[in-house]
Amino acid sequence: MDFIAPLIFVILAAIVVAGGLAVVLLPRITGSALSMGLSFLGMAGLFALLGAETIAFFQVLIYVGAITVLILYGVMLTGVAPAGADRRLFFQKQAGWALVPLKFVGVVATVFALSFQSNVVQQPGGDLEPLANAVFRDYAFPFEVASVLLLAAMIGAIALVKRGDD
Amino acid sequence: MSPPGVLVPGPFGIDPLVWVVLRLLIAVLLVVGLIFNGALLQILMERKLQAWAQDRVGPYHVGPWGLLQTFADALKLIGKEDVRSRFTDAAFFLTAPAITFTPMVAAWVVIPFAPGVQGIDINIGLLYLSSLGAMGVLGIVIAGWASNNKYSLIGGLRSAGQLISYEVPQILSLVTVVLLAGSLQLTKIATAQPGLQLNLFILPAAFLTYFIAALAETNRTPFDLPEAESELVAGYLTEYSGMRWGTFLALTEYGNVTIVSSIMTTLWLGGWNGPLVDQAPILGVLWFTLKVYVIIVAFMWIRLTLPRFRIDQLMNFCWKVLIPLTLTNLFVTATLKVALPAPWDLIAIGILNWGLVAAFIVLIPRLQRRRLERLRERLRTERERTLAPTA
Amino acid sequence: MLSVPLGWFIAVSSALFFIGAAGVLVRRNAVVILMCVELMLNAANLALVAFSRRLSDATPRGSVFVIFTFVIAAAEVAVGLAIVLAAYRNQPTVEVDEIHELKG
């Protein structure tokens, strides 16, 4: 049974990273949006593998079900640019120069992270109850503040896109 | 976390290892059979019911009383040529039906048909069902976009707005039930309603709001704007034909209807509970199916009765009526649950919920009528003002 | 019980974070930039959950933080898309370097 978890991990990690790369590299914006949804799904799988099932399903509910659809909605409302329209500055000079140290740091960070050897500890019984206790007891006030933030974002979004005449 | 109960001895002394495989096989066959046959049966039911309601005969050519009509339809759909316009976006166009179909199949894993007759009894079953329900939207939006057709695009956009909006009252109504049961586990919610102490009698307002939101989530008639025939040809389905169309419309739509009906059965109608279940647990499947089909017939009845909403009415109804109603219900239920001791909280919540239902039934038509009158009044004064100089 | 080392999760997280950062730099489409920001937030979530499981407190602080990140991400997408739509209405383009009305 010892090879199953690493195998699942490798598959999910491949989905997440490939999805992320596709978001950046695909010329068509709808392709980017869909691969972002795929990456989010893989990430939900990784959460479930870590034993955080509740977080995993919230991930699916919020990221795949709401954010990806919202972004697709935005894509359709702003009109789909013809394929390749994004090419002109696809690897623009300044960004290229900025990317060199960024890639270096990224590779170093990834290699460094791989050297962590301790295994993940699993608690029995799922993460629903500890999570609920933490959010609604210890972190009740931040939770309420977060809800105010959401309300503010909703009102802000409506105010930004509302036309003057209706 | 190892899945609970992977290696358990089966009934009739079946070896645990054999039972694992056998159980999987039975479950897969059951789900496939339920989805395909359920869709066939429900389409036939719907056509027969429509025919009776409209004083027609309905399908009667194939088989006795037209019983085999939908099988013939399915054979026709499978045999059809897979036509695709040259201007569609091939990859997305072809995967879109699968994107909506897969979450629907996955949702069957947690449906509790009877004690023990369930794929897996996870403690966050309701969250699982909600998140899968949210995933189906993606396929519809993609289908609308990839068809490269204005009607399809409008259908997809409408669908995205509608489904995201109606998810809010849907999940808020579920939360009300979860508050009362104290669990997200579907079996626990079902067993928390012994005998006639059904959530339907305690939380009718939550049932009403969930029922309406479920109609919208499954694109059933008063809310079938994404595929409105009279304005959008067939919405996001316009460019689809053959079995792709069949997967989208027949399998996914009717499968989703069955799943929301199962959720309603488990949460409000006591799931598998019924006479004689304690003696023979397998009878639970019968009661569960009967309750599910009662709700499905109610869905069809509504389709026969109500005309379609306009898109602005749809959004107004969700944001100005349903969401305030569910929020009030949630607030009242939570407060009473904390404030009152054990038997009295249920009674108080029940009374207030019935009050909310009565307010909904009495107030909504009255508000609508008043708004209509105000609109007519404004139109009349405007016409008089514009007509005055010419006279 | 789980035989995947913590480092692997952190490695995936860091890889995804830098992919997202690179995407923000090289793409010009405002909507794609929003998506890349979402990827970076998601990478941070993975690191938070992984470390939270490693510490295995009674309260999963990392997971609580992830819940707040979900809220931030939803608010960010809503407001971000609203800004993109408002800018698009003003000048029909979503390419960030073509929106230069104030440049004079």
Short mmCIF file of N, CA, C and O in Angstrom, two decimals, chain B residues 1 41 54 82 130 133 153 167 173 184 207 216 232 234 255 264 266 268 273 280 296 324 344 347 353 371:
data_model
loop_
_atom_site.label_atom_id
_atom_site.label_comp_id
_atom_site.label_asym_id
_atom_site.label_seq_id
_atom_site.Cartn_x
_atom_site.Cartn_y
_atom_site.Cartn_z
N MET B 1 -6.34 9.06 5.90
CA MET B 1 -7.57 8.47 6.43
C MET B 1 -7.96 7.32 5.53
O MET B 1 -8.23 7.50 4.33
N LEU B 41 -37.00 6.46 -18.17
CA LEU B 41 -38.29 6.39 -17.50
C LEU B 41 -38.86 7.79 -17.28
O LEU B 41 -40.06 8.03 -17.51
N GLN B 54 -52.61 17.85 -21.26
CA GLN B 54 -53.07 18.62 -22.41
C GLN B 54 -54.12 17.86 -23.20
O GLN B 54 -54.40 18.20 -24.36
N ASP B 82 -22.40 11.97 -35.77
CA ASP B 82 -21.92 13.00 -34.85
C ASP B 82 -21.57 14.26 -35.65
O ASP B 82 -20.45 14.42 -36.11
N SER B 130 -22.89 19.66 -2.77
CA SER B 130 -22.98 21.07 -3.19
C SER B 130 -21.84 21.42 -4.12
O SER B 130 -22.03 22.13 -5.12
N GLY B 133 -22.40 19.97 -7.48
CA GLY B 133 -23.44 20.70 -8.18
C GLY B 133 -22.91 21.98 -8.79
O GLY B 133 -23.35 22.39 -9.87
N LEU B 153 -24.16 31.33 -27.10
CA LEU B 153 -23.41 32.18 -26.19
C LEU B 153 -24.35 32.84 -25.19
O LEU B 153 -24.08 32.85 -23.98
N GLU B 167 -27.37 29.38 -6.57
CA GLU B 167 -26.62 28.56 -5.64
C GLU B 167 -26.69 29.14 -4.23
O GLU B 167 -26.64 28.41 -3.25
N SER B 173 -30.46 27.27 2.24
CA SER B 173 -31.53 26.40 2.73
C SER B 173 -30.96 25.10 3.29
O SER B 173 -31.48 24.57 4.28
N LEU B 184 -23.22 17.16 8.68
CA LEU B 184 -23.26 17.22 7.22
C LEU B 184 -23.37 15.82 6.63
O LEU B 184 -23.38 15.65 5.43
N PHE B 207 -37.60 24.03 2.79
CA PHE B 207 -37.94 23.10 1.70
C PHE B 207 -38.42 23.87 0.48
O PHE B 207 -37.98 23.63 -0.64
N ALA B 216 -34.27 25.93 -10.47
CA ALA B 216 -33.40 26.82 -11.25
C ALA B 216 -32.08 26.14 -11.54
O ALA B 216 -31.54 26.26 -12.64
N LEU B 232 -34.32 31.47 -27.84
CA LEU B 232 -32.91 31.19 -28.08
C LEU B 232 -32.69 29.93 -28.92
O LEU B 232 -31.63 29.34 -28.83
N ALA B 234 -32.26 26.76 -28.99
CA ALA B 234 -32.16 25.80 -27.89
C ALA B 234 -31.05 26.21 -26.94
O ALA B 234 -30.48 25.37 -26.27
N GLY B 255 -30.55 13.25 -14.69
CA GLY B 255 -29.73 12.79 -13.57
C GLY B 255 -29.67 13.83 -12.47
O GLY B 255 -29.80 13.52 -11.28
N MET B 264 -33.47 16.30 -1.45
CA MET B 264 -34.68 16.74 -0.76
C MET B 264 -35.28 15.59 0.05
O MET B 264 -35.72 15.79 1.18
N THR B 266 -33.69 13.03 1.36
CA THR B 266 -32.87 12.75 2.54
C THR B 266 -33.02 13.83 3.59
O THR B 266 -33.11 13.55 4.78
N TRP B 268 -35.43 16.38 3.90
CA TRP B 268 -36.72 16.83 4.39
C TRP B 268 -37.74 15.71 4.58
O TRP B 268 -38.66 15.84 5.35
N ASN B 273 -36.60 6.22 5.59
CA ASN B 273 -37.51 5.86 6.67
C ASN B 273 -38.92 5.59 6.14
O ASN B 273 -39.41 6.30 5.27
N ALA B 280 -36.82 -5.05 7.68
CA ALA B 280 -36.13 -5.37 6.42
C ALA B 280 -35.51 -4.09 5.86
O ALA B 280 -36.20 -3.33 5.19
N ILE B 296 -40.09 14.17 -8.19
CA ILE B 296 -39.87 14.34 -9.63
C ILE B 296 -41.19 14.66 -10.34
O ILE B 296 -41.26 15.52 -11.23
N PRO B 324 -33.33 37.06 0.67
CA PRO B 324 -33.79 37.58 1.96
C PRO B 324 -34.60 36.56 2.74
O PRO B 324 -34.43 36.43 3.96
N TRP B 344 -38.81 22.40 22.84
CA TRP B 344 -39.51 23.63 22.49
C TRP B 344 -38.93 24.31 21.28
O TRP B 344 -39.64 24.99 20.54
N ILE B 347 -40.55 23.10 18.09
CA ILE B 347 -41.92 23.60 17.93
C ILE B 347 -41.90 25.06 17.48
O ILE B 347 -42.58 25.45 16.51
N ASN B 353 -41.50 28.79 10.79
CA ASN B 353 -41.30 28.40 9.39
C ASN B 353 -42.60 28.38 8.62
O ASN B 353 -42.67 28.85 7.49
N ARG B 371 -46.89 46.28 -7.75
CA ARG B 371 -45.86 46.80 -8.65
C ARG B 371 -46.42 46.97 -10.06
O ARG B 371 -46.17 47.96 -10.73
#
